[in-house]
Coordinates of C-alpha atoms in Angstrom, one line a residue:
Chain A
X1 CA -30.9 60.7 105.6
X2 CA -34.6 61.3 105.7
X3 CA -36.1 59.1 103.1
X4 CA -39.8 59.1 102.3
X5 CA -41.1 56.2 100.2
X6 CA -44.4 56.6 98.5
X7 CA -46.5 53.5 98.2
X8 CA -50.0 52.8 96.8
X9 CA -52.5 50.1 97.6
X10 CA -53.7 48.6 94.3
X11 CA -56.1 45.8 93.6
X12 CA -54.4 42.4 93.4
X13 CA -53.4 41.8 89.8
X14 CA -54.2 38.1 90.2
X15 CA -57.9 38.9 90.8
X16 CA -60.5 40.4 88.5
X17 CA -60.3 44.2 88.6
X18 CA -63.4 46.5 88.0
X19 CA -64.4 50.1 87.7
X20 CA -67.4 51.3 89.6
X21 CA -70.5 51.9 87.4
X22 CA -71.5 55.1 89.3
X23 CA -68.5 57.4 89.2
X24 CA -66.2 55.3 86.9
X25 CA -63.5 55.1 89.6
X26 CA -61.7 52.0 90.7
X27 CA -63.8 49.6 92.7
X28 CA -61.5 49.1 95.7
X29 CA -64.0 46.8 97.5
X30 CA -64.2 44.3 94.6
X31 CA -60.6 43.0 94.9
X32 CA -58.0 42.4 97.6
X33 CA -55.7 45.3 98.1
X34 CA -52.0 44.7 97.9
X35 CA -48.9 46.9 97.8
X36 CA -48.2 48.1 94.3
X37 CA -45.5 45.7 93.2
X38 CA -43.1 48.3 91.9
X39 CA -43.4 50.2 95.2
X40 CA -42.0 47.2 97.0
X41 CA -38.8 47.7 95.0
X42 CA -38.9 51.4 96.1
X43 CA -39.3 50.3 99.8
X44 CA -36.4 47.8 99.5
X45 CA -34.2 50.5 97.9
X46 CA -35.1 53.0 100.7
X47 CA -34.4 50.4 103.4
X48 CA -31.0 49.6 101.7
X49 CA -30.1 53.2 101.5
X50 CA -31.0 53.6 105.2
X51 CA -28.9 50.6 106.1
X52 CA -26.0 52.0 104.2
X53 CA -26.2 55.7 105.2
X54 CA -28.4 55.8 108.4
X55 CA -31.4 57.9 108.8
X56 CA -35.1 57.1 108.7
X57 CA -37.6 55.7 106.3
X58 CA -41.1 57.1 106.3
X59 CA -43.9 55.6 104.3
X60 CA -46.4 57.9 102.7
X61 CA -49.6 56.6 101.2
X62 CA -52.7 58.2 99.9
X63 CA -55.8 56.1 100.0
X64 CA -58.9 55.1 101.9
X65 CA -59.0 53.5 105.3
X66 CA -58.3 50.1 103.8
X67 CA -54.8 51.3 102.8
X68 CA -53.6 50.8 106.4
X69 CA -53.0 47.1 105.4
X70 CA -50.4 48.4 102.9
X71 CA -48.9 50.6 105.6
X72 CA -48.6 47.7 108.0
X73 CA -46.9 45.6 105.4
X74 CA -44.3 48.3 104.6
X75 CA -43.7 48.9 108.3
X76 CA -43.2 45.2 108.7
X77 CA -40.7 45.2 105.9
X78 CA -38.7 47.7 108.1
X79 CA -39.8 51.3 107.5
X80 CA -39.8 53.4 110.7
X81 CA -43.0 55.3 110.5
X82 CA -45.9 56.1 108.3
X83 CA -48.1 59.0 107.1
X84 CA -51.5 58.1 105.8
X85 CA -53.0 60.8 103.7
X86 CA -56.7 60.0 103.8
X87 CA -59.8 62.1 103.2
X88 CA -63.1 61.6 101.4
X89 CA -62.3 64.8 99.5
X90 CA -59.4 63.0 97.8
X91 CA -61.6 60.3 96.2
X92 CA -61.3 60.3 92.5
X93 CA -58.2 62.5 92.2
X94 CA -56.4 62.1 88.9
X95 CA -52.6 62.0 88.5
X96 CA -52.3 65.8 88.5
X97 CA -54.3 66.4 91.7
X98 CA -52.7 63.3 93.4
X99 CA -49.3 64.8 92.8
X100 CA -50.5 68.1 94.3
X101 CA -51.9 66.4 97.4
X102 CA -48.8 64.2 97.8
X103 CA -46.4 67.1 97.3
X104 CA -48.3 69.0 100.0
X105 CA -47.9 66.1 102.4
X106 CA -44.2 65.7 101.5
X107 CA -43.6 69.4 102.3
X108 CA -45.1 68.8 105.6
X109 CA -43.1 65.7 106.4
X110 CA -39.8 67.0 105.0
X111 CA -37.4 64.8 103.1
X112 CA -33.9 64.4 101.7
X113 CA -35.0 61.8 99.2
X114 CA -38.4 60.6 97.9
X115 CA -38.4 57.1 96.4
X116 CA -41.3 55.6 94.5
X117 CA -42.1 52.8 92.0
X118 CA -42.0 53.9 88.4
X119 CA -45.7 53.2 88.0
X120 CA -48.7 51.6 89.6
X121 CA -50.3 48.4 88.3
X122 CA -53.8 49.9 88.3
X123 CA -53.7 53.4 86.7
X124 CA -50.3 52.9 85.0
X125 CA -49.8 56.6 84.2
X126 CA -46.2 56.5 85.4
X127 CA -46.1 60.2 85.8
X128 CA -46.2 60.8 89.5
X129 CA -42.4 61.0 90.1
X130 CA -42.0 63.7 87.5
X131 CA -45.0 65.6 88.7
X132 CA -43.9 65.4 92.3
X133 CA -40.3 66.6 91.5
X134 CA -41.8 69.6 89.5
X135 CA -44.2 70.6 92.3
X136 CA -41.5 70.3 94.9
X137 CA -38.9 72.1 92.8
X138 CA -36.3 69.3 93.1
X139 CA -34.4 67.1 90.6
X140 CA -36.2 64.0 89.2
X141 CA -34.2 60.8 88.6
X142 CA -36.7 58.4 87.1
X143 CA -36.6 54.7 86.0
X144 CA -33.6 54.0 88.2
X145 CA -32.1 50.5 88.2
X146 CA -29.3 51.5 90.5
X147 CA -29.0 54.3 93.1
X148 CA -25.9 55.6 94.8
X149 CA -25.8 58.3 97.4
X150 CA -22.6 60.0 98.4
X151 CA -23.1 62.8 100.9
X152 CA -25.5 65.2 99.2
X153 CA -24.8 63.8 95.8
X154 CA -27.0 61.2 94.2
X155 CA -26.4 59.2 91.0
X156 CA -28.6 56.7 89.3
X157 CA -28.6 54.4 86.3
X158 CA -31.7 55.3 84.3
X159 CA -32.9 52.4 82.4
X160 CA -33.4 53.1 78.7
X161 CA -34.2 51.1 75.6
X162 CA -30.5 51.0 74.6
X163 CA -28.9 50.4 78.1
X164 CA -28.8 53.1 80.7
X165 CA -28.1 56.7 81.2
X166 CA -26.0 57.9 84.2
X167 CA -27.9 60.7 85.8
X168 CA -26.5 62.8 88.7
X169 CA -28.1 65.4 90.9
X170 CA -27.9 66.7 94.4
X171 CA -30.3 66.0 97.3
X172 CA -33.1 66.7 98.0
X173 CA -34.5 64.7 95.0
X174 CA -37.2 62.4 93.8
X175 CA -36.2 58.9 92.5
X176 CA -38.5 56.4 90.8
X177 CA -37.2 52.8 90.5
X178 CA -37.8 49.9 88.1
X179 CA -38.1 46.2 89.1
X180 CA -34.6 45.3 88.0
X181 CA -33.1 47.3 90.9
X182 CA -33.3 44.8 93.7
X183 CA -35.1 41.9 95.3
X184 CA -37.7 43.1 97.9
X185 CA -37.6 41.4 101.2
X186 CA -40.6 39.6 102.7
X187 CA -41.8 40.8 106.1
X188 CA -40.3 38.7 108.9
X189 CA -42.3 37.8 112.0
X190 CA -40.1 40.1 114.1
X191 CA -40.9 42.9 111.6
X192 CA -44.6 42.1 111.7
X193 CA -44.5 42.3 115.5
X194 CA -42.5 45.5 115.5
X195 CA -44.8 47.2 113.0
X196 CA -47.6 47.2 115.5
X197 CA -45.6 49.7 117.7
X198 CA -44.5 52.0 114.9
X199 CA -46.2 55.4 114.6
X200 CA -48.8 56.0 111.9
X201 CA -49.9 59.6 111.4
X202 CA -53.2 60.2 109.5
X203 CA -53.5 63.5 107.6
X204 CA -56.7 64.9 106.2
X205 CA -56.6 67.6 103.5
X206 CA -56.7 70.4 106.0
X207 CA -53.8 68.9 108.0
X208 CA -51.6 68.8 104.9
X209 CA -52.8 72.3 103.8
X210 CA -54.4 70.8 100.6
X211 CA -57.0 73.0 99.0
X212 CA -60.1 70.8 98.7
X213 CA -61.0 72.6 95.5
X214 CA -57.9 71.2 93.7
X215 CA -58.5 67.5 94.5
X216 CA -61.1 64.9 94.1
X217 CA -63.2 63.6 91.2
X218 CA -65.0 67.0 90.7
X219 CA -61.7 68.8 90.2
X220 CA -59.8 66.3 88.2
X221 CA -58.2 67.5 84.9
X222 CA -58.9 64.2 83.2
X223 CA -62.2 62.4 83.1
X224 CA -63.1 58.8 82.4
X225 CA -65.8 59.2 79.8
X226 CA -66.6 55.5 79.2
X227 CA -65.2 52.1 79.8
X228 CA -65.8 48.6 78.6
X229 CA -64.6 45.1 79.7
X230 CA -61.7 43.9 77.7
X231 CA -62.8 41.5 75.0
X232 CA -61.8 37.9 75.5
X233 CA -58.6 36.9 73.7
X234 CA -59.3 35.7 70.2
X235 CA -58.0 32.3 69.1
X236 CA -54.5 32.3 67.8
X237 CA -53.4 31.7 64.2
X238 CA -51.6 28.4 63.6
X239 CA -49.0 28.4 60.9
X240 CA -48.3 25.0 59.4
X241 CA -44.8 24.7 57.9
X242 CA -45.2 23.4 54.4
X243 CA -41.9 24.7 53.3
X244 CA -43.1 28.3 53.5
X245 CA -43.5 28.6 57.3
X246 CA -40.9 31.3 57.7
X247 CA -42.4 33.4 55.0
X248 CA -45.9 33.0 56.5
X249 CA -44.7 34.1 60.0
X250 CA -42.9 37.1 58.5
X251 CA -46.1 38.0 56.7
X252 CA -48.1 37.7 59.9
X253 CA -45.6 39.8 61.8
X254 CA -45.6 42.4 59.1
X255 CA -49.4 42.5 59.0
X256 CA -49.4 43.3 62.8
X257 CA -46.6 45.9 62.1
X258 CA -44.1 44.0 64.4
X259 CA -41.5 44.0 61.6
Chain B
X1 CA -56.8 31.5 118.0
X2 CA -55.0 33.3 115.2
X3 CA -54.0 36.9 116.2
X4 CA -53.2 39.7 113.7
X5 CA -49.5 38.9 113.6
X6 CA -50.2 35.2 112.9
X7 CA -52.5 36.2 110.0
X8 CA -49.9 38.6 108.6
X9 CA -47.2 36.0 108.9
X10 CA -49.3 33.5 107.1
X11 CA -49.9 36.0 104.3
X12 CA -46.3 36.8 104.0
X13 CA -45.3 33.1 103.8
X14 CA -48.1 32.5 101.3
X15 CA -46.7 35.2 99.0
X16 CA -43.2 33.8 99.5
X17 CA -44.3 30.3 98.6
X18 CA -46.2 31.5 95.6
X19 CA -43.6 33.8 94.2
X20 CA -40.3 32.2 95.2
X21 CA -40.9 28.5 95.7
X22 CA -43.7 27.6 93.2
X23 CA -42.0 28.7 90.0
X24 CA -38.8 26.7 90.5
X25 CA -39.4 23.8 92.9
X26 CA -40.6 21.4 90.2
X27 CA -37.1 21.5 88.6
X28 CA -35.3 21.0 91.9
X29 CA -37.6 18.0 92.6
X30 CA -37.0 16.5 89.2
X31 CA -33.3 16.7 89.7
X32 CA -33.4 15.6 93.4
X33 CA -31.5 18.8 94.2
X34 CA -31.4 20.6 97.5
X35 CA -32.8 24.1 97.0
X36 CA -30.0 26.2 98.6
X37 CA -31.2 29.4 97.1
X38 CA -34.7 29.0 98.5
X39 CA -33.3 28.1 101.9
X40 CA -31.2 31.2 101.8
X41 CA -34.2 33.3 101.1
X42 CA -36.2 31.6 103.9
X43 CA -33.4 32.4 106.2
X44 CA -33.4 36.0 105.2
X45 CA -37.1 36.1 106.0
X46 CA -36.4 34.7 109.5
X47 CA -38.3 31.5 109.1
X48 CA -35.6 29.3 110.7
X49 CA -35.7 31.4 113.9
X50 CA -39.5 31.6 114.2
X51 CA -40.0 30.1 117.7
X52 CA -36.5 31.1 119.0
X53 CA -36.0 34.1 121.3
X54 CA -34.4 37.2 119.8
X55 CA -31.3 36.9 122.0
X56 CA -30.3 34.0 119.8
X57 CA -31.1 35.7 116.6
X58 CA -34.6 34.3 116.5
X59 CA -37.9 36.0 115.7
X60 CA -39.4 35.7 119.2
X61 CA -42.5 34.0 117.9
X62 CA -44.1 30.8 119.1
X63 CA -44.3 27.3 117.8
X64 CA -47.7 28.0 116.3
X65 CA -46.1 30.6 114.0
X66 CA -43.8 27.9 112.8
X67 CA -46.8 25.5 112.2
X68 CA -48.7 28.2 110.1
X69 CA -45.5 28.7 108.1
X70 CA -45.1 25.0 107.5
X71 CA -48.7 24.8 106.4
X72 CA -48.3 27.6 103.9
X73 CA -45.1 26.2 102.5
X74 CA -46.5 22.7 102.1
X75 CA -49.5 24.1 100.2
X76 CA -46.9 24.6 97.5
X77 CA -44.1 22.1 98.3
X78 CA -43.3 19.6 101.0
X79 CA -39.5 19.3 100.4
X80 CA -39.0 22.9 101.4
X81 CA -41.5 22.6 104.3
X82 CA -39.8 19.5 105.8
X83 CA -36.4 21.1 105.4
X84 CA -37.6 23.9 107.6
X85 CA -39.5 21.6 110.0
X86 CA -36.5 19.4 110.6
X87 CA -34.1 22.4 110.9
X88 CA -36.2 24.1 113.6
X89 CA -38.0 21.3 115.4
X90 CA -35.1 18.8 115.3
X91 CA -32.1 21.0 114.9
X92 CA -32.7 24.2 116.8
X93 CA -35.3 23.4 119.4
X94 CA -33.4 20.6 121.3
X95 CA -30.5 23.0 121.6
X96 CA -32.7 25.8 122.8
X97 CA -34.3 23.6 125.3
X98 CA -31.5 21.5 126.6
X99 CA -28.3 23.2 125.4
X100 CA -25.7 24.9 127.7
X101 CA -25.2 28.6 127.4
X102 CA -22.0 27.9 125.4
X103 CA -23.8 25.5 123.0
X104 CA -26.6 27.9 122.4
X105 CA -24.2 30.8 121.8
X106 CA -22.1 28.7 119.4
X107 CA -24.9 27.2 117.3
X108 CA -28.2 29.0 117.6
X109 CA -27.5 32.3 115.8
X110 CA -26.3 30.4 112.7
X111 CA -29.2 28.0 112.9
X112 CA -31.8 30.8 113.3
X113 CA -30.5 32.8 110.3
X114 CA -30.6 29.7 108.1
X115 CA -26.9 29.9 107.3
X116 CA -26.5 26.5 109.0
X117 CA -28.7 23.4 109.4
X118 CA -28.7 21.1 112.4
X119 CA -30.0 17.6 112.2
X120 CA -31.2 15.0 114.8
X121 CA -30.1 11.4 114.5
X122 CA -32.4 9.0 116.3
X123 CA -33.7 6.4 113.9
X124 CA -31.3 3.5 113.0
X125 CA -31.3 1.1 110.1
X126 CA -32.5 -1.7 112.4
X127 CA -35.0 0.3 114.5
X128 CA -37.6 3.0 113.7
X129 CA -40.5 2.7 116.1
X130 CA -38.6 0.3 118.3
X131 CA -36.7 2.9 120.4
X132 CA -34.7 2.3 122.6
X133 CA -34.9 -1.5 122.1
X134 CA -33.6 -1.4 118.5
X135 CA -30.9 1.2 119.2
X136 CA -27.3 0.0 118.6
X137 CA -25.3 3.2 118.5
X138 CA -23.0 3.6 121.5
X139 CA -21.0 6.4 122.9
X140 CA -18.2 5.7 125.5
X141 CA -16.3 8.3 127.5
X142 CA -12.6 8.0 127.0
X143 CA -10.1 10.6 128.1
X144 CA -12.6 13.5 128.1
X145 CA -14.0 12.5 124.8
X146 CA -17.1 10.6 123.6
X147 CA -16.2 7.8 121.2
X148 CA -19.2 7.0 119.0
X149 CA -19.9 3.9 117.0
X150 CA -23.0 2.9 115.1
X151 CA -25.2 4.2 112.3
X152 CA -28.3 6.2 111.8
X153 CA -30.9 6.1 109.0
X154 CA -33.2 8.6 107.2
X155 CA -31.6 11.7 108.8
X156 CA -33.1 14.9 107.3
X157 CA -30.7 17.8 106.6
X158 CA -27.7 15.8 107.7
X159 CA -25.6 16.0 104.5
X160 CA -26.1 19.4 103.0
X161 CA -23.2 21.8 102.3
X162 CA -24.5 23.9 105.2
X163 CA -25.1 21.2 107.7
X164 CA -23.3 22.2 110.9
X165 CA -23.9 19.2 113.1
X166 CA -26.0 16.1 113.9
X167 CA -27.3 15.6 117.4
X168 CA -26.9 11.8 117.8
X169 CA -28.8 9.7 120.2
X170 CA -26.6 6.9 121.6
X171 CA -26.5 4.4 124.3
X172 CA -24.0 5.7 126.9
X173 CA -24.4 2.9 129.5
X174 CA -26.9 0.6 131.2
X175 CA -29.0 1.1 134.2
X176 CA -30.6 -2.0 135.7
X177 CA -30.5 -3.7 132.3
X178 CA -32.1 -0.8 130.6
X179 CA -30.1 1.2 128.1
X180 CA -29.1 4.7 129.2
X181 CA -29.6 7.1 126.3
X182 CA -27.9 10.4 125.8
X183 CA -27.7 12.9 123.0
X184 CA -24.3 14.1 121.7
X185 CA -23.6 16.9 119.2
X186 CA -21.3 15.7 116.4
X187 CA -20.1 18.5 114.2
X188 CA -20.0 17.9 110.4
X189 CA -16.6 16.8 109.2
X190 CA -15.6 15.2 112.5
X191 CA -13.2 12.3 111.6
X192 CA -15.0 9.0 111.9
X193 CA -18.4 10.5 111.0
X194 CA -19.4 9.5 107.5
X195 CA -22.3 10.8 105.6
X196 CA -23.4 8.5 102.8
X197 CA -24.9 9.6 99.5
X198 CA -28.5 10.8 99.3
X199 CA -31.2 8.2 99.3
X200 CA -33.3 7.8 96.2
X201 CA -36.8 8.6 97.7
X202 CA -40.3 8.2 96.5
X203 CA -41.1 11.8 97.6
X204 CA -39.6 14.8 99.3
X205 CA -37.1 14.6 96.5
X206 CA -35.7 18.1 97.0
X207 CA -34.9 17.5 100.6
X208 CA -31.7 16.1 102.0
X209 CA -32.0 12.6 103.7
X210 CA -28.9 10.5 104.5
X211 CA -27.7 7.4 106.2
X212 CA -24.9 8.2 108.7
X213 CA -22.2 6.0 110.2
X214 CA -19.8 6.5 113.1
X215 CA -16.6 4.7 113.5
X216 CA -14.6 5.5 116.6
X217 CA -15.8 9.1 116.1
X218 CA -14.5 11.3 118.9
X219 CA -16.0 14.5 120.1
X220 CA -15.3 16.5 123.3
X221 CA -17.2 15.5 126.5
X222 CA -18.9 18.9 126.6
X223 CA -20.8 18.1 123.4
X224 CA -23.3 16.2 125.5
X225 CA -26.7 17.8 124.8
X226 CA -28.8 18.0 128.0
X227 CA -28.3 15.6 130.8
X228 CA -26.6 12.2 130.4
X229 CA -29.2 9.5 130.4
X230 CA -32.1 11.9 129.7
X231 CA -31.9 11.5 125.9
X232 CA -35.0 9.3 125.7
X233 CA -37.2 11.7 127.6
X234 CA -35.8 14.6 125.6
X235 CA -36.7 13.3 122.3
X236 CA -40.1 12.1 123.4
X237 CA -40.9 15.8 124.0
X238 CA -39.3 16.7 120.7
X239 CA -41.4 14.1 118.9
X240 CA -44.7 15.2 120.5
X241 CA -44.0 18.8 119.4
X242 CA -42.8 17.6 116.0
X243 CA -46.1 15.7 115.5
X244 CA -48.0 19.0 115.6
X245 CA -45.6 20.4 113.1
X246 CA -46.0 17.4 110.8
X247 CA -49.8 17.7 111.1
X248 CA -49.5 21.3 110.0
X249 CA -47.4 20.3 107.1
X250 CA -49.9 17.6 106.2
X251 CA -52.7 20.1 106.3
X252 CA -50.8 22.3 103.9
X253 CA -50.4 19.4 101.4
X254 CA -54.1 18.6 101.8
X255 CA -55.0 22.2 101.1
X256 CA -52.6 22.4 98.2
X257 CA -54.5 19.5 96.6
X258 CA -57.7 21.5 97.0
X259 CA -56.1 24.7 95.5
X260 CA -54.8 22.8 92.5
X261 CA -58.0 20.8 91.9
X262 CA -60.1 23.9 92.1
X263 CA -58.0 25.7 89.6
X264 CA -58.0 22.7 87.2
X265 CA -61.7 22.1 87.6
X266 CA -62.4 25.7 86.4
X267 CA -60.0 25.5 83.5
X268 CA -60.4 22.0 82.1
X269 CA -63.4 21.4 79.9
X270 CA -65.1 18.1 79.0
X271 CA -68.3 17.5 77.1
X272 CA -68.6 21.2 76.4
X273 CA -68.3 22.6 80.0
X274 CA -65.7 23.1 82.8
X275 CA -65.4 19.8 84.7
X276 CA -66.0 21.7 87.9
X277 CA -69.7 21.9 86.8
X278 CA -70.0 18.1 87.3
X279 CA -71.3 16.9 90.6
X280 CA -68.7 14.1 90.6
X281 CA -66.0 16.8 90.8
X282 CA -67.9 19.0 93.2
X283 CA -68.4 16.3 95.7
X284 CA -64.8 15.1 95.5
X285 CA -63.4 18.6 96.0
X286 CA -66.0 19.3 98.8
X287 CA -64.7 16.2 100.6
X288 CA -61.1 17.3 100.2
X289 CA -61.9 20.7 101.6
X290 CA -63.7 19.1 104.6
X291 CA -60.7 16.9 105.3
X292 CA -58.2 19.7 105.2
X293 CA -60.4 21.9 107.3
X294 CA -61.1 19.4 110.1
X295 CA -57.4 18.4 110.2
X296 CA -56.5 22.0 110.5
X297 CA -58.8 22.4 113.5
X298 CA -57.1 19.3 115.1
X299 CA -53.6 20.7 114.8
X300 CA -54.7 24.2 115.9
X301 CA -56.2 22.6 119.0
X302 CA -53.1 20.5 119.8
X303 CA -50.9 23.6 119.3
X304 CA -53.2 25.7 121.5
X305 CA -52.8 23.2 124.4
X306 CA -49.1 22.8 123.9
X307 CA -48.6 26.6 124.1
X308 CA -50.9 26.9 127.1
X309 CA -48.7 24.3 128.9
X310 CA -51.5 21.7 129.0
X311 CA -51.0 18.0 128.3
X312 CA -51.2 17.6 124.5
X313 CA -49.9 14.1 123.7
X314 CA -53.3 12.7 122.7
X315 CA -54.2 15.8 120.7
X316 CA -50.9 15.8 118.9
X317 CA -51.3 12.1 118.0
X318 CA -54.9 12.7 116.8
X319 CA -53.8 15.7 114.7
X320 CA -50.9 13.8 113.2
X321 CA -53.2 10.8 112.4
X322 CA -56.1 12.7 110.8
X323 CA -53.9 15.2 109.0
X324 CA -51.7 12.6 107.4
X325 CA -54.8 10.7 106.4
X326 CA -56.3 13.9 104.9
X327 CA -53.0 14.5 103.0
X328 CA -53.0 11.0 101.6
X329 CA -56.7 11.0 100.7
X330 CA -56.6 14.4 99.1
X331 CA -53.5 13.6 97.1
X332 CA -55.2 10.5 95.7
X333 CA -58.4 12.5 94.9
X334 CA -56.5 15.4 93.4
X335 CA -54.6 13.2 91.0
X336 CA -57.9 11.7 90.0
X337 CA -59.3 15.1 89.3
X338 CA -56.4 15.7 87.0
X339 CA -56.9 12.5 85.1
X340 CA -53.9 11.5 83.0
X341 CA -52.2 14.8 83.8
X342 CA -52.2 13.8 87.5
X343 CA -49.8 11.0 86.6
X344 CA -47.3 13.5 85.0
X345 CA -44.6 14.9 87.2
X346 CA -44.9 18.3 85.6
X347 CA -48.1 19.0 87.6
X348 CA -47.8 19.8 91.4
X349 CA -50.5 17.2 92.3
X350 CA -48.2 14.4 91.1
X351 CA -45.6 15.7 93.5
X352 CA -48.2 15.9 96.2
X353 CA -49.1 12.3 95.7
X354 CA -45.5 11.2 96.0
X355 CA -44.9 13.5 99.1
X356 CA -48.1 12.4 101.0
X357 CA -47.1 8.8 101.8
X358 CA -44.2 9.6 104.1
X359 CA -46.6 11.6 106.3
X360 CA -48.2 8.4 107.4
X361 CA -44.8 7.1 108.5
X362 CA -42.4 9.8 109.6
X363 CA -42.5 11.4 113.1
X364 CA -44.3 8.2 114.3
X365 CA -46.3 6.0 112.0
X366 CA -50.1 6.1 112.0
X367 CA -50.0 2.9 114.0
X368 CA -47.9 4.6 116.7
X369 CA -50.4 7.5 116.8
X370 CA -53.3 5.0 117.4
X371 CA -51.2 3.3 120.1
X372 CA -50.6 6.6 121.8
X373 CA -54.3 7.6 121.6
X374 CA -55.4 4.2 123.0
X375 CA -52.8 4.5 125.8
X376 CA -54.1 8.0 126.6
X377 CA -57.5 6.6 126.8
X378 CA -56.2 4.3 129.5
X379 CA -56.0 1.1 127.5
X380 CA -53.1 -1.1 128.5
X381 CA -50.8 -2.7 126.0

């Protein structure tokens, strides 16, 4: 099975994250780049599927030169090869144009299954899987907390508020995973050594047959008009129980529309 | 001297320690419980096979990779770090270095995967530094079997559910009045081999440390590890290497004290400002960082010489001496930074304080390190 796992380098959630004052895009230099946490679950699932069914796992990432750190980590976890979609023309692409660029790259790579995390910790749109499936004309199986492949059939448990839906489709398909699905492995030293020798192909927009006039900040369908730093958390309310504590808490929750 | 792979390994272990060890280790420590689940995950990550060739299931890395790993683990917790240190440097390495092909094939793959732990029994209740003079354990050949009698003290990893064997140093004869010492592999569960209950320790509370006794314990003759009579020389090499590893672990503890103190100094306020703004705190933490840094350079240097095949006895002793001092000093300062909370077990610095003391004792006391350094300087006893 030819599995492509899409990963994104995001700023470390443990550090302070900023937007750039000039073009209002993410300031990638301000924070350490790490693999988007949910994508690590996607990588683990892809590796498990490969271990069970054979085949190959290719990492696809779109991002600046710095994203090679992310590629190296995923290769060290066990992926076989990588494609790095990198071009200045892609800077500032929104979800819609990112899905177009990624879909073009995926068509070029070829796949039986595309696996990705259900959202990124930076932009948090959570729409890429659906957009990719639509653009590629294949079924989408999103928010999976269990994936089973049997020949050309694929079935997932799709996490819902009330439990899960069982969703079935046939390959090729796009799957997005949630964090309950598995426990991502840490790169071993052997994996780290082996990653050095694995092939990494870099694609520019022309290589992936991406029209430059459909990507980048200037061609984005959505625009960041303004942004502000989140206000510091206000002091909490302390409820003293003088016989009416329960009522006061209920009142508070009702005022915040929790109940 | 760090290459890209070393840097990536260190990062990988740092993440592991932060995400897997830090959230749960305090509870294990409080309950004095061995963290099997963490050990299993360390095994899955290949940490137990770091310096072992791939043909035995190892990672094909070097001893320096192990040291970096120990440092990163000990930044968060020393019980976990010493479990790995002892398993690799005292369990797997002597087998790798002195074992027969059969012994290696039998034990190493399980050791390197972390499924099984091996232990090394050298110290005895009546003799720590005084080896071999204080050694009383004997092994006598009888009908193709070694018959072992005696006891061992403070043996790390010797009594866990996954302990596979203890390599026991024993007197196997006399040569011109001097005891002939050999090492013999005793599998767990061998009749006559008794593992006593866990010690109640000041620190390293989530690690497994036991007293062992042997009463007419019989194992096959081929369980001899390395040459008969070479036991003493074998473990001297093992101890020199181990000193570099313990120095790395000590540096990790010293650095962990800096990490925790920095975090606390930013968060804790007094007199209307973060305490990190006071020079008394800044100077203390600057000293702590300087100690951790210099100790790190000392162990890097010792490891570099060891891996280059150069003499490293003096460098290893210096690294062990200064790193354990740094750990002890930093633990004392870190608990001071934390004030009353430093005396509470719920904060990592309290654990660091309890864990630091043994670093001045285990793998050769600070006095032994000074003796070795003086000897290397040509000063006679």
